Amino acid sequence: AQSVTQPDIHITVSEGASLELRCNYSYGATPYLFWYVQSPGQGLQLLLKYFSGDTLVQGIKGFEAEFKRSQSSFNLRKPSVHWSDAAEYFCAVVLVGGSNYKLTFGKGTLLTVNP
Amino acid sequence: NAGVTQTPKFQVLKTGQSMTLQCAQDMNHEYMSWYRQDPGMGLRLIHYSVGAGITDQGEVPNGYNVSRSTTEDFPLRLLSAAPSQTSVYFCASSYSSTPEKLFFGSGTQLSVL
């Protein structure tokens, strides 16, 4: 069955430290990949997406993600975390040629940033 | 440009009551959808619409009803609220149903007692 896994439910980092949030998928082919961020009390906001081409994708707020086909992963990274990055992060996946209503979200990773 | 607007932000219902969650977008988006978010479950699709007059079920449609009479509005109706419907509800829209950026509302927190 198709699935999206975010192995880390909760991550805590210190402000200024680097960050990597993991996302793995299980699909029969390479899908389209997204990362969304949800600040407290807010809806989700798109950080970045991968459709094809360069496997290193740049997004908003200084985030980037790398697609690794061999590992079925699309990990989100940031070199230096700011306190305002504290939020919940969701990886989302849909098959190439699919539709938004086939989009599958991971269960999310909650990021806490210590001062 | 308001984006996706959801009302109300908070609602408390008693079991068996009905209510409508409102969702409106001003971006002329064809695709609109409703999700529910439960702790540890991520977002699950309830219903979606690919245009005015067209709706379909998502992953968890039971107990919910939708209609799409205009491009702008996509209300979600709870016919007879149950405690299992306690959740945070998000409306989302995009230009089309092809995979692309979804714009989300700020959510409705619903408690059913």
Coordinates of N, CA and C in Angstrom, one line a residue:
Chain A
A1 N 0.8 -1.2 0.0 CA 0.0 0.0 0.0 C 0.9 1.3 0.0
Q2 N 0.4 2.3 -0.6 CA 1.1 3.6 -0.7 C 1.1 4.2 0.7
S3 N 2.2 4.8 1.1 CA 2.3 5.4 2.4 C 3.4 6.4 2.5
V4 N 3.2 7.3 3.5 CA 4.2 8.3 3.7 C 4.5 8.2 5.2
T5 N 5.8 8.2 5.5 CA 6.2 8.0 6.9 C 7.1 9.2 7.3
Q6 N 6.8 9.8 8.4 CA 7.7 10.8 9.1 C 8.1 10.1 10.4
P7 N 9.3 9.6 10.5 CA 9.6 8.7 11.6 C 9.7 9.5 13.0
D8 N 9.9 10.8 12.9 CA 10.1 11.5 14.1 C 8.8 12.3 14.5
I9 N 8.2 12.0 15.6 CA 7.0 12.7 16.0 C 7.3 14.0 16.5
H10 N 8.4 14.1 17.3 CA 8.8 15.4 17.9 C 10.3 15.5 17.9
I11 N 10.8 16.7 17.5 CA 12.2 17.0 17.5 C 12.4 18.3 18.2
T12 N 13.5 18.3 19.0 CA 13.9 19.6 19.7 C 15.3 19.9 19.3
V13 N 15.5 21.2 18.9 CA 16.8 21.7 18.6 C 17.0 23.0 19.2
S14 N 18.2 23.4 19.3 CA 18.6 24.7 19.9 C 18.6 25.7 18.7
E15 N 18.3 27.0 19.1 CA 18.3 28.0 18.1 C 19.7 28.1 17.5
G16 N 19.8 28.2 16.2 CA 21.1 28.3 15.5 C 21.7 26.9 15.1
A17 N 21.1 25.9 15.6 CA 21.5 24.5 15.2 C 20.9 24.2 13.9
S18 N 21.6 23.1 13.2 CA 21.0 22.7 12.0 C 19.8 21.7 12.2
L19 N 19.0 21.5 11.2 CA 17.8 20.7 11.3 C 17.7 19.8 10.1
E20 N 17.3 18.6 10.4 CA 16.9 17.7 9.3 C 15.6 16.9 9.8
L21 N 14.6 17.0 9.0 CA 13.3 16.3 9.2 C 13.2 15.2 8.2
R22 N 12.9 14.0 8.6 CA 12.9 12.9 7.7 C 11.5 12.6 7.1
C23 N 11.5 12.2 5.9 CA 10.3 11.8 5.2 C 10.6 10.6 4.3
N24 N 9.9 9.5 4.4 CA 10.1 8.4 3.5 C 8.7 8.0 2.9
Y25 N 8.8 7.5 1.7 CA 7.5 7.2 1.1 C 7.6 5.7 0.5
S26 N 6.5 5.1 0.3 CA 6.4 3.8 -0.3 C 5.4 3.9 -1.4
Y27 N 5.9 4.0 -2.6 CA 5.1 4.1 -3.8 C 5.7 3.3 -4.9
G28 N 4.9 2.9 -5.9 CA 5.4 2.1 -6.9 C 6.3 2.9 -7.9
A29 N 6.2 4.2 -7.9 CA 7.0 5.0 -8.8 C 7.4 6.3 -8.1
T30 N 8.2 7.1 -8.7 CA 8.6 8.4 -8.1 C 7.4 9.3 -8.1
P31 N 7.0 9.8 -6.9 CA 5.9 10.7 -6.8 C 6.3 12.1 -6.8
Y32 N 5.3 13.0 -6.8 CA 5.5 14.4 -6.5 C 5.6 14.5 -5.0
L33 N 6.4 15.4 -4.5 CA 6.7 15.5 -3.1 C 6.6 16.9 -2.6
F34 N 6.0 17.1 -1.4 CA 5.8 18.4 -0.8 C 6.2 18.4 0.6
W35 N 6.6 19.6 1.1 CA 6.7 19.8 2.5 C 5.8 21.1 2.9
Y36 N 5.0 20.9 3.9 CA 4.1 22.0 4.4 C 4.5 22.2 5.8
V37 N 4.3 23.5 6.3 CA 4.5 23.9 7.7 C 3.2 24.4 8.2
Q38 N 3.0 24.1 9.5 CA 1.8 24.6 10.2 C 2.2 25.2 11.5
S39 N 2.1 26.6 11.5 CA 2.3 27.3 12.8 C 1.1 27.2 13.7
P40 N 1.3 27.3 15.0 CA 0.2 27.1 15.9 C -1.0 28.0 15.6
G41 N -2.1 27.3 15.5 CA -3.4 28.0 15.2 C -3.6 28.4 13.8
Q42 N -2.7 27.9 12.9 CA -2.8 28.4 11.5 C -3.0 27.2 10.6
G43 N -3.4 27.5 9.4 CA -3.4 26.4 8.4 C -2.0 26.1 7.9
L44 N -2.0 25.1 6.9 CA -0.7 24.7 6.4 C -0.2 25.6 5.3
Q45 N 1.1 25.8 5.2 CA 1.7 26.7 4.2 C 2.7 25.8 3.5
L46 N 2.8 25.9 2.2 CA 3.7 25.2 1.4 C 5.1 25.7 1.6
L47 N 6.1 24.9 1.9 CA 7.5 25.3 2.0 C 8.2 25.0 0.7
L48 N 8.0 23.9 0.1 CA 8.7 23.6 -1.1 C 8.0 22.3 -1.7
K49 N 8.4 22.1 -3.0 CA 7.9 20.9 -3.7 C 8.9 20.4 -4.7
Y50 N 8.8 19.1 -5.0 CA 9.7 18.4 -6.0 C 8.8 17.7 -7.0
F51 N 9.0 18.1 -8.2 CA 8.2 17.4 -9.3 C 9.2 16.6 -10.2
S52 N 10.3 17.2 -10.5 CA 11.3 16.5 -11.4 C 12.6 17.4 -11.4
G53 N 13.6 17.0 -12.1 CA 14.8 17.8 -12.3 C 15.8 17.7 -11.1
D54 N 16.4 18.8 -10.7 CA 17.4 18.9 -9.7 C 16.8 18.3 -8.4
T55 N 17.5 17.4 -7.8 CA 17.0 16.7 -6.6 C 17.1 17.5 -5.4
L56 N 17.8 18.6 -5.4 CA 17.9 19.5 -4.3 C 17.0 20.7 -4.5
V57 N 16.0 20.8 -3.7 CA 15.0 21.9 -3.9 C 15.1 22.9 -2.9
Q58 N 15.0 24.2 -3.3 CA 15.0 25.3 -2.4 C 13.6 25.8 -2.1
G59 N 13.3 26.1 -0.9 CA 12.0 26.6 -0.6 C 12.0 28.0 0.1
I60 N 10.9 28.3 0.8 CA 10.8 29.6 1.5 C 11.4 29.4 2.9
K61 N 11.7 30.5 3.5 CA 12.2 30.6 4.9 C 13.5 29.9 5.1
G62 N 14.3 29.7 4.0 CA 15.6 29.2 4.1 C 15.7 27.6 4.2
F63 N 14.5 27.0 3.9 CA 14.5 25.5 3.9 C 14.9 25.0 2.5
E64 N 15.4 23.8 2.6 CA 15.7 23.0 1.4 C 15.4 21.5 1.6
A65 N 15.2 20.8 0.6 CA 14.9 19.3 0.7 C 15.6 18.6 -0.4
E66 N 16.0 17.4 -0.1 CA 16.8 16.6 -1.1 C 16.0 15.3 -1.4
F67 N 15.7 15.1 -2.6 CA 15.0 13.9 -3.0 C 16.1 12.8 -3.3
K68 N 16.0 11.7 -2.7 CA 16.9 10.5 -2.9 C 16.1 9.3 -3.3
R69 N 16.1 9.1 -4.6 CA 15.3 8.0 -5.2 C 15.7 6.6 -4.6
S70 N 17.0 6.4 -4.4 CA 17.5 5.1 -3.9 C 17.0 4.8 -2.5
Q71 N 16.8 5.9 -1.7 CA 16.3 5.7 -0.3 C 14.8 6.1 -0.2
S72 N 14.1 6.4 -1.2 CA 12.7 6.8 -1.2 C 12.5 7.8 -0.1
S73 N 13.4 8.8 -0.1 CA 13.3 9.8 0.9 C 13.2 11.2 0.4
F74 N 12.7 12.1 1.2 CA 12.6 13.6 0.8 C 12.8 14.4 2.1
N75 N 14.0 14.4 2.6 CA 14.3 15.0 3.9 C 14.4 16.6 3.8
L76 N 13.8 17.2 4.8 CA 13.8 18.7 4.8 C 15.0 19.1 5.7
R77 N 15.7 20.2 5.3 CA 16.8 20.6 6.0 C 16.8 22.2 6.1
K78 N 17.5 22.6 7.2 CA 17.8 24.0 7.4 C 19.1 24.2 8.1
P79 N 20.0 25.0 7.6 CA 21.3 25.0 8.3 C 21.3 25.7 9.6
S80 N 20.4 26.6 9.9 CA 20.4 27.3 11.1 C 19.0 27.7 11.5
V81 N 18.5 27.1 12.6 CA 17.1 27.2 12.9 C 16.9 28.5 13.7
H82 N 15.8 29.1 13.5 CA 15.3 30.3 14.2 C 14.2 29.9 15.1
W83 N 14.0 30.7 16.2 CA 12.9 30.4 17.1 C 11.5 30.4 16.4
S84 N 11.4 31.2 15.3 CA 10.1 31.3 14.6 C 9.9 30.0 13.8
D85 N 10.8 29.1 13.7 CA 10.6 27.9 12.9 C 9.9 26.8 13.7
A86 N 9.7 27.1 15.0 CA 8.9 26.2 15.8 C 7.5 26.0 15.3
A87 N 7.1 24.8 14.9 CA 5.9 24.5 14.2 C 5.8 23.0 13.9
E88 N 4.7 22.6 13.3 CA 4.6 21.2 12.9 C 4.8 21.2 11.4
Y89 N 5.6 20.1 10.9 CA 5.9 20.0 9.6 C 5.4 18.7 9.0
F90 N 4.8 18.8 7.8 CA 4.1 17.7 7.2 C 4.7 17.4 5.8
C91 N 5.1 16.2 5.6 CA 5.5 15.8 4.2 C 4.2 15.3 3.5
A92 N 4.1 15.5 2.2 CA 2.9 15.0 1.5 C 3.4 14.5 0.1
V93 N 2.7 13.5 -0.3 CA 3.1 12.8 -1.5 C 1.9 12.5 -2.4
V94 N 2.1 12.6 -3.7 CA 1.1 12.1 -4.7 C 1.8 11.5 -5.9
L95 N 1.2 10.5 -6.5 CA 1.8 9.9 -7.6 C 1.8 10.9 -8.8
V96 N 2.8 10.8 -9.6 CA 2.9 11.5 -10.9 C 1.7 11.2 -11.7
G97 N 1.0 12.3 -12.2 CA -0.2 12.1 -12.9 C -1.4 12.0 -12.1
G98 N -1.2 12.0 -10.7 CA -2.4 11.9 -9.8 C -3.0 13.3 -9.7
S99 N -3.9 13.4 -8.7 CA -4.6 14.6 -8.5 C -4.5 15.0 -7.0
N100 N -4.8 16.3 -6.7 CA -4.7 16.8 -5.4 C -5.5 16.0 -4.4
Y101 N -6.6 15.3 -4.9 CA -7.4 14.6 -4.0 C -6.8 13.2 -3.6
K102 N -5.7 12.9 -4.3 CA -4.9 11.7 -4.0 C -3.7 12.0 -3.1
L103 N -3.6 13.3 -2.7 CA -2.4 13.7 -1.9 C -2.5 13.0 -0.5
T104 N -1.4 12.4 -0.1 CA -1.3 11.7 1.2 C -0.3 12.5 2.1
F105 N -0.8 12.8 3.3 CA 0.0 13.5 4.2 C 0.7 12.6 5.2
G106 N 1.9 12.8 5.6 CA 2.5 12.1 6.7 C 1.8 12.6 8.0
K107 N 2.1 12.0 9.1 CA 1.5 12.3 10.4 C 2.1 13.6 11.1
G108 N 3.2 14.1 10.5 CA 3.7 15.3 11.0 C 4.9 15.1 12.0
T109 N 5.8 16.1 12.0 CA 6.8 16.2 13.0 C 6.7 17.6 13.7
L110 N 6.6 17.5 15.0 CA 6.5 18.8 15.8 C 7.9 19.2 16.1
L111 N 8.3 20.4 15.7 CA 9.6 21.0 16.0 C 9.5 22.0 17.1
T112 N 10.3 21.8 18.2 CA 10.5 22.7 19.3 C 11.9 23.3 19.2
V113 N 12.0 24.6 19.3 CA 13.2 25.3 19.3 C 13.6 25.9 20.6
N114 N 14.7 25.5 21.2 CA 15.1 26.0 22.5 C 16.0 27.2 22.3
P115 N 15.8 28.2 23.2 CA 16.6 29.5 23.0 C 18.1 29.2 23.3
Chain B
N1 N -6.8 40.7 -1.0 CA -7.0 39.3 -1.3 C -7.0 38.5 0.0
A2 N -8.2 37.9 0.4 CA -8.3 37.3 1.7 C -7.8 35.8 1.6
G3 N -7.7 35.2 0.5 CA -7.3 33.8 0.4 C -8.5 32.8 0.7
V4 N -8.2 31.9 1.6 CA -9.2 31.0 2.0 C -9.7 31.3 3.4
T5 N -11.0 31.6 3.5 CA -11.6 32.0 4.8 C -12.5 31.0 5.4
Q6 N -12.3 30.6 6.6 CA -13.1 29.6 7.3 C -13.8 30.3 8.5
T7 N -15.1 29.9 8.6 CA -15.9 30.3 9.8 C -16.8 29.2 10.3
P8 N -17.0 29.1 11.6 CA -16.4 29.8 12.7 C -14.9 29.3 13.0
K9 N -14.2 29.9 13.8 CA -12.9 29.4 14.3 C -13.0 28.4 15.3
F10 N -14.0 28.5 16.2 CA -14.3 27.6 17.2 C -15.8 27.3 17.3
Q11 N -16.1 26.0 17.7 CA -17.5 25.7 17.8 C -17.6 24.5 18.8
V12 N -18.6 24.6 19.6 CA -18.9 23.5 20.5 C -20.4 23.0 20.2
L13 N -20.5 21.7 20.0 CA -21.8 21.2 19.7 C -22.2 20.1 20.7
K14 N -23.4 19.8 20.8 CA -23.9 18.7 21.6 C -24.1 17.5 20.6
T15 N -24.0 16.3 21.1 CA -24.2 15.1 20.2 C -25.6 15.2 19.6
G16 N -25.7 15.0 18.3 CA -26.9 15.0 17.6 C -27.2 16.3 16.9
Q17 N -26.6 17.4 17.3 CA -26.8 18.7 16.6 C -26.2 18.7 15.3
S18 N -26.7 19.6 14.4 CA -26.2 19.7 13.1 C -25.6 21.1 13.0
M19 N -24.6 21.3 12.1 CA -24.1 22.6 11.8 C -23.4 22.6 10.5
T20 N -23.1 23.8 10.0 CA -22.3 23.9 8.7 C -21.1 24.7 9.0
L21 N -20.0 24.2 8.5 CA -18.7 24.9 8.5 C -18.6 25.6 7.2
Q22 N -18.3 26.9 7.3 CA -18.2 27.7 6.0 C -16.8 27.8 5.5
C23 N -16.6 27.7 4.2 CA -15.3 27.9 3.5 C -15.6 28.8 2.3
A24 N -14.8 29.8 2.2 CA -14.9 30.7 1.0 C -13.5 31.0 0.5
Q25 N -13.3 31.1 -0.8 CA -12.0 31.5 -1.4 C -12.3 32.5 -2.5
D26 N -11.3 33.5 -2.6 CA -11.5 34.6 -3.5 C -10.4 34.6 -4.6
M27 N -9.9 33.4 -4.9 CA -8.8 33.2 -5.8 C -9.3 32.6 -7.1
N28 N -10.6 32.4 -7.3 CA -11.1 31.7 -8.4 C -10.6 30.3 -8.7
H29 N -10.3 29.6 -7.5 CA -9.8 28.3 -7.6 C -10.9 27.3 -8.0
E30 N -10.6 26.3 -8.8 CA -11.6 25.3 -9.2 C -11.7 24.2 -8.1
Y31 N -10.5 23.9 -7.6 CA -10.4 22.7 -6.7 C -10.5 23.2 -5.2
M32 N -11.5 22.6 -4.5 CA -11.6 22.9 -3.0 C -11.8 21.6 -2.3
S33 N -11.3 21.6 -1.1 CA -11.4 20.3 -0.3 C -11.5 20.6 1.2
W34 N -11.9 19.6 1.9 CA -12.0 19.6 3.4 C -11.2 18.5 4.0
Y35 N -10.4 18.8 5.0 CA -9.6 17.9 5.7 C -10.0 18.0 7.2
R36 N -9.8 16.9 7.9 CA -9.8 16.9 9.3 C -8.4 16.5 9.8
Q37 N -8.0 17.1 10.9 CA -6.7 16.9 11.5 C -6.9 16.4 12.9
D38 N -6.4 15.3 13.2 CA -6.5 14.7 14.5 C -5.1 14.4 15.0
P39 N -4.8 14.5 16.3 CA -3.5 14.3 16.9 C -2.9 13.0 16.4
G40 N -1.7 13.0 15.9 CA -1.0 11.8 15.5 C -1.5 11.1 14.2
M41 N -2.5 11.8 13.5 CA -3.1 11.2 12.3 C -2.8 12.0 11.1
G42 N -2.2 13.2 11.2 CA -2.0 14.0 10.0 C -3.3 14.5 9.5
L43 N -3.4 14.8 8.2 CA -4.6 15.4 7.6 C -5.3 14.3 6.8
R44 N -6.5 14.2 7.0 CA -7.3 13.2 6.2 C -8.4 13.9 5.4
L45 N -8.5 13.5 4.1 CA -9.4 14.2 3.2 C -10.9 13.7 3.5
I46 N -11.8 14.6 3.6 CA -13.2 14.3 3.9 C -14.0 14.3 2.6
H47 N -14.0 15.4 1.9 CA -14.7 15.6 0.6 C -13.9 16.6 -0.2
Y48 N -14.1 16.5 -1.5 CA -13.5 17.5 -2.4 C -14.4 17.9 -3.5
S49 N -14.0 18.9 -4.2 CA -14.8 19.4 -5.4 C -13.8 19.9 -6.4
V50 N -14.0 19.5 -7.7 CA -13.2 19.9 -8.8 C -13.8 21.0 -9.6
G51 N -14.9 21.5 -9.1 CA -15.6 22.6 -9.8 C -17.0 22.8 -9.3
A52 N -17.7 23.9 -9.6 CA -19.0 24.1 -9.2 C -19.9 23.0 -9.7
G53 N -20.7 22.5 -8.8 CA -21.6 21.4 -9.1 C -21.1 20.0 -9.0
I54 N -19.7 19.9 -8.7 CA -19.1 18.6 -8.7 C -18.4 18.3 -7.4
T55 N -18.8 17.3 -6.7 CA -18.2 16.9 -5.4 C -18.0 15.4 -5.4
D56 N -17.1 15.0 -4.5 CA -16.8 13.6 -4.4 C -16.2 13.3 -3.0
Q57 N -16.3 12.0 -2.6 CA -15.8 11.6 -1.3 C -14.3 11.5 -1.2
G58 N -13.8 11.8 -0.1 CA -12.4 11.5 0.2 C -12.2 10.2 1.1
E59 N -11.3 10.3 1.9 CA -10.9 9.1 2.7 C -11.9 8.9 3.9
V60 N -12.4 9.9 4.5 CA -13.3 9.8 5.7 C -14.6 10.6 5.5
P61 N -15.5 10.2 4.6 CA -16.7 11.1 4.3 C -17.9 10.9 5.2
N62 N -17.9 9.8 6.0 CA -19.1 9.4 6.7 C -19.4 10.5 7.8
G63 N -20.7 10.9 7.8 CA -21.2 11.9 8.7 C -21.1 13.3 8.2
Y64 N -20.6 13.5 7.0 CA -20.4 14.8 6.5 C -21.1 14.9 5.1
N65 N -21.5 16.1 4.8 CA -22.1 16.4 3.5 C -21.6 17.7 2.9
V66 N -21.4 17.8 1.6 CA -20.9 19.0 1.0 C -21.8 19.3 -0.2
S67 N -21.6 20.5 -0.7 CA -22.2 21.0 -1.9 C -21.3 22.1 -2.5
R68 N -21.4 22.3 -3.8 CA -20.6 23.4 -4.4 C -21.5 24.1 -5.4
S69 N -22.2 25.1 -4.9 CA -23.1 25.8 -5.8 C -22.4 26.9 -6.5
T70 N -21.3 27.4 -6.0 CA -20.6 28.5 -6.6 C -19.1 28.1 -6.6
T71 N -18.3 28.8 -7.4 CA -16.9 28.5 -7.4 C -16.3 28.9 -6.0
E72 N -16.8 30.0 -5.4 CA -16.2 30.5 -4.2 C -16.4 29.7 -2.9
D73 N -17.6 29.1 -2.8 CA -18.0 28.5 -1.5 C -18.0 27.0 -1.5
F74 N -17.6 26.4 -0.4 CA -17.6 25.0 -0.3 C -18.0 24.6 1.2
P75 N -19.2 24.7 1.6 CA -19.6 24.4 3.0 C -19.5 22.9 3.3
L76 N -19.2 22.7 4.6 CA -19.2 21.3 5.1 C -20.3 21.2 6.1
R77 N -21.2 20.2 5.9 CA -22.3 20.0 6.9 C -22.1 18.8 7.7
L78 N -22.3 18.9 9.0 CA -22.3 17.8 9.9 C -23.8 17.5 10.2
L79 N -24.3 16.4 9.8 CA -25.7 16.1 9.8 C -26.2 15.8 11.2
S80 N -25.5 15.1 12.0 CA -25.8 14.7 13.3 C -24.5 14.5 14.1
A81 N -24.0 15.5 14.8 CA -22.7 15.5 15.3 C -22.5 14.4 16.3
A82 N -21.3 13.8 16.2 CA -20.9 12.7 17.2 C -19.6 13.1 17.8
P83 N -19.3 12.6 19.0 CA -18.0 12.9 19.7 C -16.8 12.6 18.8
S84 N -16.9 11.6 17.9 CA -15.8 11.2 17.1 C -15.5 12.2 16.0
Q85 N -16.4 13.2 15.9 CA -16.1 14.3 14.9 C -15.4 15.5 15.6
T86 N -15.1 15.4 16.8 CA -14.3 16.4 17.5 C -12.9 16.4 16.8
S87 N -12.5 17.5 16.2 CA -11.4 17.6 15.4 C -11.1 19.1 15.0
V88 N -10.0 19.3 14.3 CA -9.8 20.6 13.7 C -10.0 20.4 12.2
Y89 N -10.8 21.2 11.6 CA -11.2 21.1 10.2 C -10.5 22.2 9.4
F90 N -9.9 21.7 8.3 CA -9.3 22.7 7.3 C -9.9 22.6 6.0
C91 N -10.1 23.8 5.4 CA -10.5 23.9 4.0 C -9.3 24.3 3.2
A92 N -9.2 23.7 2.0 CA -8.0 24.0 1.2 C -8.5 24.2 -0.3
S93 N -7.8 25.0 -1.0 CA -8.1 25.2 -2.4 C -6.9 25.3 -3.3
S94 N -7.0 25.0 -4.6 CA -5.9 25.2 -5.5 C -6.6 25.5 -6.9
Y95 N -5.7 26.0 -7.8 CA -6.2 26.4 -9.1 C -6.9 25.3 -9.8
S96 N -6.3 24.1 -9.7 CA -6.9 22.9 -10.4 C -6.6 21.7 -9.5
S97 N -7.1 20.6 -9.9 CA -6.9 19.4 -9.1 C -5.6 18.7 -9.4
T98 N -4.9 19.2 -10.4 CA -3.5 18.7 -10.7 C -2.6 19.0 -9.5
P99 N -1.7 18.1 -9.1 CA -0.9 18.3 -7.9 C -0.2 19.7 -8.0
E100 N -0.5 20.5 -7.1 CA 0.2 21.8 -7.0 C -0.1 22.4 -5.6
K101 N 0.4 23.6 -5.4 CA 0.2 24.2 -4.1 C -1.2 24.3 -3.6
L102 N -1.5 23.8 -2.4 CA -2.8 24.0 -1.8 C -2.7 25.2 -0.9
F103 N -3.8 26.0 -0.9 CA -3.9 27.1 0.0 C -4.9 26.7 1.1
F104 N -4.5 26.9 2.3 CA -5.3 26.4 3.5 C -5.9 27.6 4.2
G105 N -7.1 27.3 4.7 CA -7.7 28.3 5.7 C -7.0 28.0 7.0
S106 N -7.4 28.9 8.0 CA -6.8 28.8 9.3 C -7.5 27.8 10.2
G107 N -8.5 27.1 9.8 CA -9.1 26.0 10.5 C -10.3 26.4 11.4
T108 N -11.1 25.3 11.7 CA -12.2 25.4 12.6 C -12.0 24.3 13.7
Q109 N -11.9 24.7 14.9 CA -11.7 23.7 16.0 C -13.1 23.4 16.5
L110 N -13.5 22.1 16.3 CA -14.9 21.7 16.7 C -14.8 20.7 17.8
S111 N -15.6 20.9 18.8 CA -15.8 20.0 19.9 C -17.2 19.5 20.0
V112 N -17.4 18.2 20.1 CA -18.7 17.6 20.2 C -18.8 16.9 21.5
L113 N -19.7 17.4 22.3 CA -19.8 16.8 23.7 C -20.9 15.7 23.8

